[in-house]
């Protein structure tokens, strides 16, 4: 059966082949990102440009030809055939404003535009009739792509697109990953099974499938770390925020979303153009010089994108900022988990929801030492209290967990801060004030934090195997 399919595709490919021609680069146009699975990688373009500078581009070597589809081929091919020679393909005679789509070879053509002079900017292409079946077009792309390296994000994106469409090629995409990364993907999907705790997070990632440029920053190796956090609701909220922001930037227009490229995302992520004059100026220059959204040609559409970018009043998020920010959340998750009973198996949010006593008084922490009470429905009081505990953990996690700052490149490793048990005492007291039950069993309120620290100090300088002393004396005046 498979052999018959290969014969059929080969026969059609031969029948639809229209010859080999030189084509000026200005006439060659990439397929939409949604069709061609390869995202533009500036590093790969730079790598190819370096090779061209050292060894030339070898554009007459058949293994470097690009496949191109053409309509109305009779007119163009008749005019182009005159003057052809067996030694070199003829130039394709084509109108100045005409564009032809190529099926692969995007990076080599981008590098060629930088390497070749305008008077010599052409490439060799194998031409096929536009009525070539979509199945054969996919086969031509995949012949090339099978030997290409893909980033984790592109692989996962196309794996999910195929999975959602019940396309058997999903297994082919998954097979591109290393064994450990395949295991991470399968572990995520097992945890996201029917009503699984990671389902919301996986679905939020699926909402980004329409934006090809977002995926280059994804590292599948991070999935294992994200699974152990046990806070999929917070992760999904962040990823949904990414979708909302980029949907707004692209005006929720699928045509613009499909043209979002990785270099554009890299230039915009982390910027706050509404409040930062520098960011706003940089974005204006990038738009004017087509450094962002280069494949969006309409000036009217580009002006609209720029206007929406200027209105963004927060940092522009991406999967890169997501992965970096989850590093910050890790020690805070450990604090939140330690407040929960050790027997709790669900997510962090589920654990605190079960512990809340349903009180309709919300205690707002205005300073470290001051709390004011207001009346709120029980669900609102719990949600606000839960967020306040997270904020406390964010403020004090270095002293609570002993986590050192991240090491800067070229600088000495920072020292690890000392753990201050006072903050554990305070977060336990705060959680109890907010209406969370059973906290006292984990952090006894009768135990003064200063007394505990004094006892630990005495045990350190006077080991119990050599000394005896009154434990209660540390707490007396």
Short mmCIF file of C-alpha atoms in Angstrom, two decimals:
data_model
loop_
_atom_site.label_atom_id
_atom_site.label_comp_id
_atom_site.label_asym_id
_atom_site.label_seq_id
_atom_site.Cartn_x
_atom_site.Cartn_y
_atom_site.Cartn_z
CA UNK A 1 0.00 0.00 0.00
CA UNK A 2 2.76 2.43 0.98
CA UNK A 3 4.78 1.46 -2.10
CA UNK A 4 1.77 2.13 -4.36
CA UNK A 5 1.36 5.57 -2.82
CA UNK A 6 5.04 6.38 -3.44
CA UNK A 7 4.72 5.34 -7.08
CA UNK A 8 1.60 7.47 -7.53
CA UNK A 9 3.24 10.55 -5.99
CA UNK A 10 6.41 10.08 -8.03
CA UNK A 11 4.41 9.73 -11.26
CA UNK A 12 2.47 12.92 -10.57
CA UNK A 13 5.64 14.78 -9.61
CA UNK A 14 7.25 13.85 -12.94
CA UNK A 15 4.10 14.86 -14.85
CA UNK A 16 3.83 18.23 -13.13
CA UNK A 17 7.55 19.07 -13.45
CA UNK A 18 7.99 22.06 -15.79
CA UNK A 19 11.78 22.37 -15.95
CA UNK A 20 14.69 24.03 -14.19
CA UNK A 21 15.19 27.81 -14.44
CA UNK A 22 17.12 30.69 -12.92
CA UNK A 23 14.77 33.09 -11.09
CA UNK A 24 15.56 36.52 -9.69
CA UNK A 25 15.25 36.51 -5.91
CA UNK A 26 12.83 39.43 -5.97
CA UNK A 27 10.25 37.13 -7.58
CA UNK A 28 10.51 34.36 -4.97
CA UNK A 29 8.05 34.40 -2.07
CA UNK A 30 7.90 32.14 0.97
CA UNK A 31 4.75 30.22 1.74
CA UNK A 32 2.64 31.31 4.68
CA UNK A 33 4.12 30.26 8.03
CA UNK A 34 1.04 28.17 8.73
CA UNK A 35 1.82 25.97 5.70
CA UNK A 36 5.60 25.77 5.90
CA UNK A 37 6.61 24.34 9.29
CA UNK A 38 10.07 25.93 9.38
CA UNK A 39 10.36 29.22 11.25
CA UNK A 40 12.92 31.79 10.15
CA UNK A 41 16.02 31.39 12.31
CA UNK A 42 18.39 34.41 12.07
CA UNK A 43 21.24 32.28 13.44
CA UNK A 44 20.81 29.78 10.62
CA UNK A 45 20.76 32.60 8.05
CA UNK A 46 24.00 33.98 9.55
CA UNK A 47 25.55 30.50 9.48
CA UNK A 48 24.72 30.06 5.77
CA UNK A 49 25.97 33.56 4.96
CA UNK A 50 29.32 32.70 6.57
CA UNK A 51 29.51 29.54 4.44
CA UNK A 52 28.73 31.53 1.29
CA UNK A 53 31.46 34.04 2.12
CA UNK A 54 34.03 31.27 2.56
CA UNK A 55 32.99 28.73 -0.06
CA UNK A 56 30.42 30.41 -2.32
CA UNK A 57 26.72 29.59 -2.58
CA UNK A 58 26.87 26.88 -5.31
CA UNK A 59 23.44 27.79 -6.65
CA UNK A 60 23.92 25.68 -9.80
CA UNK A 61 24.41 22.54 -7.71
CA UNK A 62 21.17 20.50 -8.12
CA UNK A 63 21.09 19.65 -4.41
CA UNK A 64 20.71 23.39 -3.69
CA UNK A 65 17.80 23.98 -6.09
CA UNK A 66 14.53 25.14 -4.53
CA UNK A 67 11.10 23.80 -5.63
CA UNK A 68 8.72 26.47 -6.95
CA UNK A 69 5.09 26.26 -8.08
CA UNK A 70 3.92 28.33 -11.06
CA UNK A 71 0.57 29.10 -12.66
CA UNK A 72 -0.01 30.11 -16.31
CA UNK A 73 3.23 28.27 -17.03
CA UNK A 74 2.70 28.07 -20.78
CA UNK A 75 3.19 31.81 -21.27
CA UNK A 76 6.26 32.07 -19.06
CA UNK A 77 7.94 28.84 -20.04
CA UNK A 78 7.53 29.47 -23.79
CA UNK A 79 9.20 32.87 -23.50
CA UNK A 80 11.92 31.55 -21.19
CA UNK A 81 12.93 28.53 -23.24
CA UNK A 82 14.52 30.58 -26.01
CA UNK A 83 18.28 30.95 -25.53
CA UNK A 84 18.50 28.07 -23.07
CA UNK A 85 21.60 25.89 -23.08
CA UNK A 86 22.31 22.41 -21.79
CA UNK A 87 25.13 23.76 -19.61
CA UNK A 88 23.13 26.30 -17.63
CA UNK A 89 19.37 26.70 -16.99
CA UNK A 90 17.72 29.68 -18.70
CA UNK A 91 16.31 32.68 -16.84
CA UNK A 92 12.56 32.60 -16.30
CA UNK A 93 11.02 35.62 -18.04
CA UNK A 94 8.49 37.02 -15.59
CA UNK A 95 6.65 40.33 -15.00
CA UNK A 96 8.33 42.66 -12.50
CA UNK A 97 5.46 42.47 -10.00
CA UNK A 98 4.97 38.71 -10.23
CA UNK A 99 5.74 36.48 -7.21
CA UNK A 100 6.27 32.72 -7.19
CA UNK A 101 6.01 30.63 -4.03
CA UNK A 102 8.78 28.22 -3.10
CA UNK A 103 8.14 25.09 -1.01
CA UNK A 104 11.41 25.05 0.92
CA UNK A 105 14.89 26.63 1.00
CA UNK A 106 13.87 29.75 2.89
CA UNK A 107 17.09 30.16 4.89
CA UNK A 108 19.42 29.70 1.93
CA UNK A 109 17.45 32.30 -0.06
CA UNK A 110 17.52 34.79 2.83
CA UNK A 111 21.28 34.33 3.10
CA UNK A 112 21.61 34.71 -0.68
CA UNK A 113 19.86 38.11 -0.55
CA UNK A 114 22.56 39.28 1.85
CA UNK A 115 25.42 37.68 -0.07
CA UNK A 116 24.64 38.40 -3.74
CA UNK A 117 24.80 41.83 -5.39
CA UNK A 118 21.48 43.14 -6.81
CA UNK A 119 22.74 42.62 -10.36
CA UNK A 120 23.46 38.94 -9.65
CA UNK A 121 20.68 38.07 -7.19
CA UNK A 122 19.15 34.92 -8.73
CA UNK A 123 18.72 31.30 -7.68
CA UNK A 124 18.04 28.05 -9.50
CA UNK A 125 14.62 26.44 -9.11
CA UNK A 126 12.76 23.33 -10.17
CA UNK A 127 9.34 24.45 -11.41
CA UNK A 128 6.13 22.51 -10.86
CA UNK A 129 2.62 23.23 -12.05
CA UNK A 130 0.45 24.89 -9.43
CA UNK A 131 -2.14 22.10 -9.70
CA UNK A 132 0.37 19.72 -8.10
CA UNK A 133 -1.58 17.93 -5.37
CA UNK A 134 -1.25 19.18 -1.81
CA UNK A 135 -0.15 15.69 -0.83
CA UNK A 136 2.80 15.93 -3.23
CA UNK A 137 3.65 19.45 -2.08
CA UNK A 138 3.82 18.13 1.49
CA UNK A 139 6.02 15.26 0.33
CA UNK A 140 8.43 17.69 -1.40
CA UNK A 141 8.64 19.82 1.75
CA UNK A 142 9.22 16.80 3.96
CA UNK A 143 11.96 15.38 1.72
CA UNK A 144 13.89 18.53 2.58
CA UNK A 145 12.68 18.86 6.15
CA UNK A 146 13.67 15.32 7.09
CA UNK A 147 17.30 16.41 6.94
CA UNK A 148 16.70 19.74 8.71
CA UNK A 149 17.11 20.58 12.36
CA UNK A 150 14.04 21.99 14.09
CA UNK A 151 13.84 23.80 17.40
CA UNK A 152 11.78 22.21 20.17
CA UNK A 153 9.01 24.76 19.75
CA UNK A 154 8.47 24.13 16.04
CA UNK A 155 8.38 20.37 16.63
CA UNK A 156 5.90 20.63 19.50
CA UNK A 157 3.72 23.12 17.58
CA UNK A 158 3.39 20.84 14.56
CA UNK A 159 2.98 17.77 16.75
CA UNK A 160 -0.02 19.43 18.40
CA UNK A 161 -1.47 20.70 15.10
CA UNK A 162 -1.32 17.18 13.72
CA UNK A 163 -2.67 15.65 16.93
CA UNK A 164 -5.66 17.98 17.04
CA UNK A 165 -6.36 17.24 13.38
CA UNK A 166 -5.99 13.46 13.84
CA UNK A 167 -3.13 13.56 11.36
CA UNK A 168 -0.89 10.46 11.55
CA UNK A 169 2.14 12.72 10.95
CA UNK A 170 1.96 13.60 14.66
CA UNK A 171 4.09 10.52 15.38
CA UNK A 172 6.63 11.65 12.76
CA UNK A 173 7.02 15.02 14.45
CA UNK A 174 7.30 13.44 17.90
CA UNK A 175 10.00 11.09 16.61
CA UNK A 176 12.24 14.11 15.90
CA UNK A 177 12.73 14.61 19.64
CA UNK A 178 15.26 12.87 21.84
CA UNK A 179 13.98 10.03 24.01
CA UNK A 180 13.99 12.19 27.15
CA UNK A 181 12.08 15.02 25.45
CA UNK A 182 9.53 12.58 23.99
CA UNK A 183 9.03 11.30 27.53
CA UNK A 184 8.48 14.87 28.80
CA UNK A 185 5.86 15.54 26.10
CA UNK A 186 4.04 12.28 26.79
CA UNK A 187 4.16 12.95 30.54
CA UNK A 188 2.55 16.36 30.00
CA UNK A 189 -0.20 14.86 27.86
CA UNK A 190 -0.81 12.07 30.35
CA UNK A 191 -1.20 14.67 33.11
CA UNK A 192 -3.52 16.64 30.78
CA UNK A 193 -5.73 13.62 30.03
CA UNK A 194 -9.44 13.75 30.69
CA UNK A 195 -9.90 16.21 33.56
CA UNK A 196 -6.17 15.92 34.34
CA UNK A 197 -4.59 18.68 36.41
CA UNK A 198 -2.40 19.87 33.48
CA UNK A 199 -5.23 19.99 30.93
CA UNK A 200 -5.80 23.72 31.31
CA UNK A 201 -2.10 24.41 30.83
CA UNK A 202 -1.85 22.23 27.71
CA UNK A 203 -4.98 23.88 26.27
CA UNK A 204 -3.47 27.31 26.90
CA UNK A 205 -0.39 26.25 24.90
CA UNK A 206 -2.72 25.11 22.10
CA UNK A 207 -4.15 28.64 21.98
CA UNK A 208 -0.71 29.82 20.75
CA UNK A 209 -0.60 27.47 17.74
CA UNK A 210 -1.82 30.26 15.44
CA UNK A 211 1.32 32.32 16.24
CA UNK A 212 4.34 30.62 14.57
CA UNK A 213 6.85 33.19 15.81
CA UNK A 214 6.23 32.51 19.49
CA UNK A 215 7.46 28.94 19.50
CA UNK A 216 11.21 29.25 18.89
CA UNK A 217 11.81 30.01 22.59
CA UNK A 218 10.11 26.87 23.90
CA UNK A 219 12.39 24.25 25.47
CA UNK A 220 10.65 20.92 25.95
CA UNK A 221 13.18 20.01 28.64
CA UNK A 222 11.40 22.57 30.85
CA UNK A 223 8.18 20.50 30.83
CA UNK A 224 9.44 18.25 33.63
CA UNK A 225 10.21 21.28 35.81
CA UNK A 226 6.78 22.80 35.11
CA UNK A 227 5.01 19.54 35.96
CA UNK A 228 6.65 19.39 39.40
CA UNK A 229 5.48 22.91 40.30
CA UNK A 230 1.89 21.68 40.72
CA UNK A 231 0.43 25.08 39.88
CA UNK A 232 -1.07 24.60 36.37
CA UNK A 233 -3.73 27.24 36.96
CA UNK A 234 -1.09 29.95 37.37
CA UNK A 235 0.94 28.64 34.40
CA UNK A 236 -2.16 28.55 32.18
CA UNK A 237 -3.07 32.09 33.24
CA UNK A 238 0.34 33.36 32.10
CA UNK A 239 0.16 31.54 28.75
CA UNK A 240 -3.40 32.81 28.19
CA UNK A 241 -2.05 36.31 28.82
CA UNK A 242 0.52 35.73 26.04
CA UNK A 243 -2.29 34.72 23.68
CA UNK A 244 -4.41 37.75 24.60
CA UNK A 245 -1.56 40.24 24.10
CA UNK A 246 -0.37 38.89 20.74
CA UNK A 247 -3.96 38.46 19.58
CA UNK A 248 -4.49 42.16 20.33
CA UNK A 249 -1.24 43.15 18.57
CA UNK A 250 -2.32 41.18 15.47
CA UNK A 251 -5.87 42.58 15.68
CA UNK A 252 -7.12 38.98 16.06
CA UNK A 253 -6.54 38.65 12.31
CA UNK A 254 -5.45 35.14 11.30
CA UNK A 255 -3.56 36.48 8.28
CA UNK A 256 -1.39 38.69 10.53
CA UNK A 257 -1.03 36.02 13.23
CA UNK A 258 0.27 33.51 10.66
CA UNK A 259 2.95 36.00 9.57
CA UNK A 260 4.33 36.60 13.06
CA UNK A 261 8.00 35.56 12.92
CA UNK A 262 10.52 34.75 15.64
CA UNK A 263 12.78 37.83 15.11
CA UNK A 264 9.72 40.07 15.60
CA UNK A 265 8.87 38.37 18.89
CA UNK A 266 12.49 38.59 20.02
CA UNK A 267 12.55 42.36 19.36
CA UNK A 268 9.26 43.06 21.13
CA UNK A 269 9.27 40.70 24.15
CA UNK A 270 9.87 42.36 27.49
CA UNK A 271 9.21 45.89 26.19
CA UNK A 272 6.60 48.28 27.60
CA UNK A 273 6.00 50.87 24.86
CA UNK A 274 3.21 52.83 26.59
CA UNK A 275 5.33 53.84 29.59
CA UNK A 276 8.84 53.56 28.14
CA UNK A 277 9.76 56.27 25.63
CA UNK A 278 12.88 54.34 24.69
CA UNK A 279 10.91 51.18 23.96
CA UNK A 280 8.34 53.15 21.98
CA UNK A 281 11.06 54.79 19.90
CA UNK A 282 12.83 51.47 19.25
CA UNK A 283 9.58 49.89 18.10
CA UNK A 284 8.83 52.80 15.76
CA UNK A 285 12.27 52.47 14.14
CA UNK A 286 11.92 48.68 13.86
CA UNK A 287 8.55 49.07 12.14
CA UNK A 288 9.85 51.77 9.79
CA UNK A 289 12.84 49.62 8.76
CA UNK A 290 10.71 46.46 8.51
CA UNK A 291 12.62 44.76 11.31
CA UNK A 292 9.30 43.62 12.79
CA UNK A 293 6.45 42.01 10.86
CA UNK A 294 8.52 42.10 7.63
CA UNK A 295 6.07 39.89 5.73
CA UNK A 296 3.12 42.23 6.42
CA UNK A 297 3.25 44.42 3.32
CA UNK A 298 0.19 46.70 3.66
CA UNK A 299 1.19 50.07 5.13
CA UNK A 300 -2.32 50.51 6.51
CA UNK A 301 -2.06 47.21 8.41
CA UNK A 302 1.46 48.03 9.65
CA UNK A 303 0.24 51.40 10.97
CA UNK A 304 -2.53 49.62 12.87
CA UNK A 305 -0.06 47.17 14.43
CA UNK A 306 2.20 50.04 15.53
CA UNK A 307 -0.73 51.87 17.11
CA UNK A 308 -1.74 48.84 19.12
CA UNK A 309 1.85 48.24 20.24
CA UNK A 310 2.05 51.81 21.56
CA UNK A 311 -1.04 51.20 23.71
CA UNK A 312 0.39 48.23 25.62
CA UNK A 313 0.79 49.24 29.27
CA UNK A 314 2.65 46.18 30.52
CA UNK A 315 5.65 44.10 29.51
CA UNK A 316 5.01 42.26 26.25
CA UNK A 317 5.07 38.57 27.21
CA UNK A 318 6.33 35.58 25.22
CA UNK A 319 7.20 31.94 25.83
CA UNK A 320 10.75 33.14 26.58
CA UNK A 321 9.56 35.47 29.37
CA UNK A 322 7.25 32.68 30.57
CA UNK A 323 10.08 30.18 31.01
CA UNK A 324 12.29 32.81 32.68
CA UNK A 325 9.56 33.91 35.08
CA UNK A 326 8.80 30.33 36.12
CA UNK A 327 12.37 30.17 37.45
CA UNK A 328 11.41 33.00 39.80
CA UNK A 329 8.21 31.24 40.87
CA UNK A 330 9.93 27.93 41.79
CA UNK A 331 11.14 28.85 45.32
CA UNK A 332 7.80 30.57 45.99
CA UNK A 333 5.96 27.36 45.04
CA UNK A 334 8.03 25.48 47.62
CA UNK A 335 6.91 27.95 50.30
CA UNK A 336 3.24 27.58 49.33
CA UNK A 337 3.52 23.78 49.28
CA UNK A 338 5.08 23.74 52.76
CA UNK A 339 2.00 25.48 54.18
CA UNK A 340 -0.25 22.72 52.82
CA UNK A 341 -0.66 19.36 54.57
CA UNK A 342 1.94 16.84 53.46
CA UNK A 343 -0.85 14.48 52.37
CA UNK A 344 -2.22 16.90 49.76
CA UNK A 345 -1.89 15.47 46.22
CA UNK A 346 -3.60 18.12 44.08
CA UNK A 347 -2.53 21.51 42.81
CA UNK A 348 -1.48 24.34 45.10
CA UNK A 349 -4.68 26.29 44.39
CA UNK A 350 -6.84 23.23 45.09
CA UNK A 351 -5.07 22.73 48.41
CA UNK A 352 -5.70 26.27 49.64
CA UNK A 353 -9.29 26.16 48.41
CA UNK A 354 -9.91 23.12 50.62
CA UNK A 355 -8.24 24.77 53.63
CA UNK A 356 -10.27 28.01 53.48
CA UNK A 357 -12.96 28.15 56.19
CA UNK A 358 -15.42 30.17 54.09
CA UNK A 359 -15.19 33.37 56.13
CA UNK A 360 -16.57 36.48 54.44
CA UNK A 361 -14.00 38.84 55.88
CA UNK A 362 -11.05 39.79 53.72
CA UNK A 363 -7.93 40.93 55.57
CA UNK A 364 -5.89 43.19 53.30
CA UNK A 365 -2.20 43.46 54.18
CA UNK A 366 -1.39 47.13 53.48
CA UNK A 367 2.11 46.95 55.02
CA UNK A 368 4.18 44.16 56.61
CA UNK A 369 2.78 45.15 60.03
CA UNK A 370 -0.72 46.44 59.20
CA UNK A 371 -3.88 44.61 58.11
CA UNK A 372 -7.32 46.09 57.51
CA UNK A 373 -10.53 44.06 57.31
CA UNK A 374 -13.32 44.43 54.71
CA UNK A 375 -16.43 42.39 53.97
CA UNK A 376 -16.26 40.22 50.84
CA UNK A 377 -18.09 37.08 49.58
CA UNK A 378 -16.25 33.95 50.73
CA UNK A 379 -14.96 33.02 47.26
CA UNK A 380 -13.60 36.53 46.66
CA UNK A 381 -12.05 36.66 50.14
CA UNK A 382 -10.30 33.33 49.49
CA UNK A 383 -9.03 34.37 46.05
CA UNK A 384 -7.63 37.69 47.30
CA UNK A 385 -6.09 36.02 50.37
CA UNK A 386 -4.49 33.34 48.21
CA UNK A 387 -2.85 35.99 46.05
CA UNK A 388 -1.58 37.83 49.15
CA UNK A 389 0.18 34.68 50.34
CA UNK A 390 1.89 34.42 46.94
CA UNK A 391 2.97 38.07 47.21
CA UNK A 392 4.41 37.42 50.68
CA UNK A 393 6.38 34.47 49.28
CA UNK A 394 7.66 36.62 46.38
CA UNK A 395 8.91 39.28 48.81
CA UNK A 396 10.66 36.96 51.26
CA UNK A 397 11.63 33.75 49.43
CA UNK A 398 15.43 34.39 49.68
CA UNK A 399 15.29 34.46 53.49
CA UNK A 400 12.69 31.67 53.68
CA UNK A 401 14.34 29.16 51.32
CA UNK A 402 17.99 30.22 51.25
CA UNK A 403 17.81 30.59 47.45
CA UNK A 404 20.77 32.66 46.18
CA UNK A 405 20.43 35.17 43.33
CA UNK A 406 21.18 33.80 39.87
CA UNK A 407 24.85 34.02 38.88
CA UNK A 408 25.76 36.76 36.39
CA UNK A 409 28.09 35.75 33.55
CA UNK A 410 31.70 36.56 34.39
CA UNK A 411 30.98 37.39 38.03
CA UNK A 412 31.49 35.36 41.25
CA UNK A 413 28.66 33.13 42.41
CA UNK A 414 26.49 35.04 44.96
CA UNK A 415 26.49 33.78 48.52
CA UNK A 416 23.47 31.85 49.77
CA UNK A 417 21.36 33.91 52.22
CA UNK A 418 20.71 32.59 55.73
CA UNK A 419 17.24 31.17 56.39
CA UNK A 420 15.25 33.38 58.77
CA UNK A 421 12.53 31.36 60.49
CA UNK A 422 10.76 34.56 61.53
CA UNK A 423 9.23 34.81 58.05
CA UNK A 424 7.88 31.24 58.25
CA UNK A 425 6.23 32.17 61.53
CA UNK A 426 4.73 35.29 59.93
CA UNK A 427 3.34 33.59 56.82
CA UNK A 428 1.75 30.91 59.03
CA UNK A 429 0.16 33.60 61.18
CA UNK A 430 -0.98 35.48 58.07
CA UNK A 431 -2.54 32.35 56.53
CA UNK A 432 -4.46 31.68 59.73
CA UNK A 433 -5.72 35.28 59.80
CA UNK A 434 -6.91 34.86 56.20
CA UNK A 435 -9.08 31.93 57.24
CA UNK A 436 -7.01 28.90 56.26
CA UNK A 437 -7.54 25.94 58.61
CA UNK A 438 -4.94 23.47 59.97
CA UNK A 439 -2.06 25.93 59.55
CA UNK A 440 -1.41 25.84 63.30
CA UNK A 441 -0.66 22.11 63.13
CA UNK A 442 2.19 22.83 60.72
CA UNK A 443 3.54 26.00 62.32
CA UNK A 444 2.48 26.13 66.01
CA UNK A 445 1.45 29.65 66.93
CA UNK A 446 2.56 29.07 70.53
CA UNK A 447 6.13 28.73 69.36
CA UNK A 448 7.82 32.09 69.24
CA UNK A 449 10.13 32.45 66.22
CA UNK A 450 12.84 34.21 68.24
CA UNK A 451 12.78 31.41 70.83
CA UNK A 452 13.14 28.81 68.10
CA UNK A 453 16.09 30.64 66.53
CA UNK A 454 17.76 30.94 69.97
CA UNK A 455 17.36 27.21 70.59
CA UNK A 456 18.81 26.38 67.16
CA UNK A 457 21.81 28.64 67.87
CA UNK A 458 22.45 26.98 71.24
CA UNK A 459 22.25 23.52 69.67
CA UNK A 460 24.76 24.64 67.05
CA UNK A 461 27.41 25.94 69.51
CA UNK A 462 26.65 23.37 72.26
CA UNK A 463 25.95 19.98 70.60
CA UNK A 464 23.51 17.95 72.67
CA UNK A 465 25.81 14.91 72.74
CA UNK A 466 28.22 16.96 74.88
CA UNK A 467 25.99 19.48 76.69
CA UNK A 468 22.68 19.56 78.53
CA UNK A 469 20.63 22.68 79.08
CA UNK A 470 17.08 23.75 79.92
CA UNK A 471 15.13 24.08 76.62
CA UNK A 472 12.67 26.44 78.29
CA UNK A 473 15.37 28.81 79.46
CA UNK A 474 15.78 30.22 75.96
CA UNK A 475 12.28 31.65 76.10
CA UNK A 476 12.46 33.17 79.59
CA UNK A 477 13.56 36.70 80.40
#
